[in-house]
Short mmCIF file of C-alpha atoms in Angstrom, two decimals:
data_model
loop_
_atom_site.label_atom_id
_atom_site.label_comp_id
_atom_site.label_asym_id
_atom_site.label_seq_id
_atom_site.Cartn_x
_atom_site.Cartn_y
_atom_site.Cartn_z
CA UNK N 1 33.79 48.81 -21.99
CA UNK N 2 31.94 47.71 -18.91
CA UNK N 3 35.01 45.77 -17.69
CA UNK N 4 34.61 46.61 -14.04
CA UNK N 5 31.52 45.00 -13.32
CA UNK N 6 32.34 43.62 -10.07
CA UNK N 7 29.33 41.68 -9.01
CA UNK N 8 27.73 39.35 -11.46
CA UNK N 9 24.47 40.97 -11.92
CA UNK N 10 22.19 42.03 -14.67
CA UNK N 11 23.31 45.13 -16.38
CA UNK N 12 21.08 47.91 -17.80
CA UNK N 13 23.10 48.41 -20.92
CA UNK N 14 20.41 49.53 -23.08
CA UNK N 15 20.11 52.67 -21.03
CA UNK N 16 23.76 53.42 -20.65
CA UNK N 17 24.20 54.55 -24.48
CA UNK N 18 25.03 57.91 -25.88
CA UNK N 19 22.78 59.73 -27.93
CA UNK N 20 23.78 57.80 -30.98
CA UNK N 21 23.05 54.41 -29.52
CA UNK N 22 26.50 53.40 -28.89
CA UNK N 23 27.36 51.93 -25.50
CA UNK N 24 28.93 54.41 -23.25
CA UNK N 25 32.87 54.08 -23.43
CA UNK N 26 35.26 54.85 -20.55
CA UNK N 27 36.57 57.86 -22.61
CA UNK N 28 32.95 59.23 -23.19
CA UNK N 29 32.43 59.07 -19.29
CA UNK N 30 35.95 60.70 -18.53
CA UNK N 31 35.21 63.58 -21.12
CA UNK N 32 31.94 64.34 -19.71
CA UNK N 33 33.17 64.21 -16.00
CA UNK N 34 34.92 67.51 -16.58
CA UNK N 35 35.71 67.63 -12.56
CA UNK N 36 37.94 64.56 -13.16
CA UNK N 37 40.51 66.36 -15.62
CA UNK N 38 43.88 66.80 -14.43
CA UNK N 39 43.39 64.34 -11.35
CA UNK N 40 45.43 61.47 -10.42
CA UNK N 41 42.49 59.11 -11.47
CA UNK N 42 41.76 57.14 -14.40
CA UNK N 43 38.44 55.27 -15.15
CA UNK N 44 38.95 51.54 -15.14
CA UNK N 45 35.45 50.69 -16.01
CA UNK N 46 31.88 51.11 -14.88
CA UNK N 47 28.67 48.97 -14.01
CA UNK N 48 25.03 49.84 -14.71
CA UNK N 49 23.14 47.51 -12.40
CA UNK N 50 19.69 46.82 -13.72
CA UNK N 51 18.22 47.17 -10.41
CA UNK N 52 19.12 51.15 -10.63
CA UNK N 53 17.54 51.38 -13.96
CA UNK N 54 14.28 53.25 -14.74
CA UNK N 55 12.40 53.16 -17.92
CA UNK N 56 9.69 55.79 -18.16
CA UNK N 57 7.51 57.16 -20.97
CA UNK N 58 9.66 60.07 -21.54
CA UNK N 59 13.17 59.18 -20.45
CA UNK N 60 15.21 56.52 -19.23
CA UNK N 61 17.87 56.39 -16.53
CA UNK N 62 20.38 54.60 -14.27
CA UNK N 63 22.92 54.66 -11.46
CA UNK N 64 26.38 53.99 -13.10
CA UNK N 65 28.91 52.80 -10.40
CA UNK N 66 32.52 54.15 -11.46
CA UNK N 67 35.45 52.20 -10.71
CA UNK N 68 38.64 54.23 -10.68
CA UNK N 69 42.17 53.75 -10.73
CA UNK N 70 44.66 56.05 -8.81
CA UNK N 71 47.69 56.93 -10.97
CA UNK N 72 50.71 56.78 -9.13
CA UNK N 73 52.94 59.88 -9.55
CA UNK N 74 56.54 59.78 -8.88
CA UNK N 75 56.43 63.24 -7.40
CA UNK N 76 53.92 62.36 -4.88
CA UNK N 77 56.59 62.08 -2.04
CA UNK N 78 57.18 65.67 -1.76
CA UNK N 79 54.10 67.10 -0.33
CA UNK N 80 55.74 70.39 0.66
CA UNK N 81 56.09 71.70 -2.97
CA UNK N 82 52.19 71.05 -3.76
CA UNK N 83 50.00 74.01 -3.73
CA UNK N 84 46.38 73.84 -2.68
CA UNK N 85 45.02 73.47 -6.16
CA UNK N 86 47.45 70.39 -6.83
CA UNK N 87 46.24 68.79 -3.67
CA UNK N 88 42.56 69.56 -4.92
CA UNK N 89 43.20 67.46 -8.00
CA UNK N 90 43.99 64.63 -5.64
CA UNK N 91 40.48 64.39 -4.56
CA UNK N 92 38.70 61.32 -5.44
CA UNK N 93 36.12 61.60 -8.33
CA UNK N 94 32.55 60.60 -7.75
CA UNK N 95 31.76 56.76 -6.99
CA UNK N 96 28.71 56.82 -9.18
CA UNK N 97 26.42 59.14 -11.05
CA UNK N 98 22.97 58.91 -12.44
CA UNK N 99 22.69 58.93 -16.10
CA UNK N 100 19.59 60.19 -17.67
CA UNK N 101 18.80 59.64 -21.36
CA UNK N 102 16.02 61.08 -23.71
CA UNK N 103 16.20 60.10 -27.14
CA UNK N 104 12.87 60.80 -28.36
CA UNK N 105 12.97 58.46 -31.37
CA UNK N 106 13.61 55.44 -28.92
CA UNK N 107 10.77 56.06 -27.06
CA UNK N 108 7.28 54.70 -28.07
CA UNK N 109 5.25 57.50 -26.16
CA UNK N 110 7.34 60.43 -27.95
CA UNK N 111 6.72 58.70 -31.10
CA UNK N 112 3.11 58.39 -30.54
CA UNK N 113 3.16 62.04 -29.57
CA UNK N 114 4.78 63.02 -32.83
CA UNK N 115 1.89 61.50 -34.69
CA UNK N 116 -1.19 62.84 -32.31
CA UNK N 117 -0.01 65.79 -30.63
CA UNK N 118 3.28 67.22 -32.15
CA UNK N 119 2.95 70.60 -30.37
CA UNK N 120 3.21 68.73 -27.00
CA UNK N 121 6.25 67.12 -28.13
CA UNK N 122 7.76 70.53 -28.97
CA UNK N 123 6.97 71.69 -25.54
CA UNK N 124 8.53 68.65 -24.07
CA UNK N 125 11.78 69.37 -25.87
CA UNK N 126 11.55 72.90 -24.47
CA UNK N 127 11.23 71.57 -20.93
CA UNK N 128 14.22 69.40 -21.28
CA UNK N 129 16.24 72.27 -22.45
CA UNK N 130 14.96 74.50 -19.80
CA UNK N 131 15.95 71.80 -17.19
CA UNK N 132 19.37 71.20 -18.61
CA UNK N 133 20.11 75.02 -18.93
CA UNK N 134 18.92 75.69 -15.25
CA UNK N 135 20.81 72.68 -13.81
CA UNK N 136 23.93 73.92 -15.53
CA UNK N 137 23.47 77.65 -14.96
CA UNK N 138 25.07 80.20 -12.29
CA UNK N 139 21.99 80.90 -10.91
CA UNK N 140 21.85 77.28 -9.75
CA UNK N 141 25.05 77.01 -8.41
CA UNK N 142 24.19 80.22 -6.24
CA UNK N 143 21.29 78.49 -4.77
CA UNK N 144 23.40 75.59 -3.89
CA UNK N 145 26.31 77.49 -2.44
CA UNK N 146 24.37 80.59 -1.07
CA UNK N 147 20.77 79.02 -0.10
CA UNK N 148 22.36 75.52 0.75
CA UNK N 149 19.47 73.92 -1.43
CA UNK N 150 20.60 70.50 -2.43
CA UNK N 151 20.55 70.06 -6.17
CA UNK N 152 22.21 67.17 -7.69
CA UNK N 153 25.44 68.21 -9.81
CA UNK N 154 25.42 67.96 -13.57
CA UNK N 155 28.60 66.77 -14.91
CA UNK N 156 27.55 67.12 -18.47
CA UNK N 157 24.77 67.27 -20.72
CA UNK N 158 24.42 66.81 -24.66
CA UNK N 159 21.47 68.67 -26.43
CA UNK N 160 21.04 67.94 -30.06
CA UNK N 161 18.61 66.83 -32.83
CA UNK N 162 19.14 63.74 -34.61
CA UNK N 163 20.12 64.35 -38.25
CA UNK N 164 17.81 63.92 -41.04
CA UNK N 165 14.11 64.10 -41.50
CA UNK N 166 13.13 60.41 -40.24
CA UNK N 167 15.31 59.61 -37.24
CA UNK N 168 15.91 55.97 -36.77
#
């Protein structure tokens, strides 16, 4: 459900799909945005402007613009009773995120590699695993915090093979 498309512009709905090819749901996005659990915000919808989409040989991606609704809490009037953790959960969630999707069976170049140089495709899969593992590691968090190196945050990742011997 991309019900919040505020501007009437082309949408990259082919990119904003889960690994099984289904369009991303609001629930899927909220689930992967672990930073938003327990906050006073609910995802109303999202848009994926075509202008932000990239379709490369080995991946696709796009900027997803998020439209959040602040959920009113009847207890918000009594700020004195809130501890710091409660106040932290009131911070607004991200306005956007970059979504990168790599489904080898959807990419012509990857299917070609599977036939001509399968060892290179295996290397690519390992490379994606290393990238994902590093970006979600404590070592990366330390670089950001201690060395003040800017690394884009990773809200979630999903690495899994497609079932069966002949992926779609």
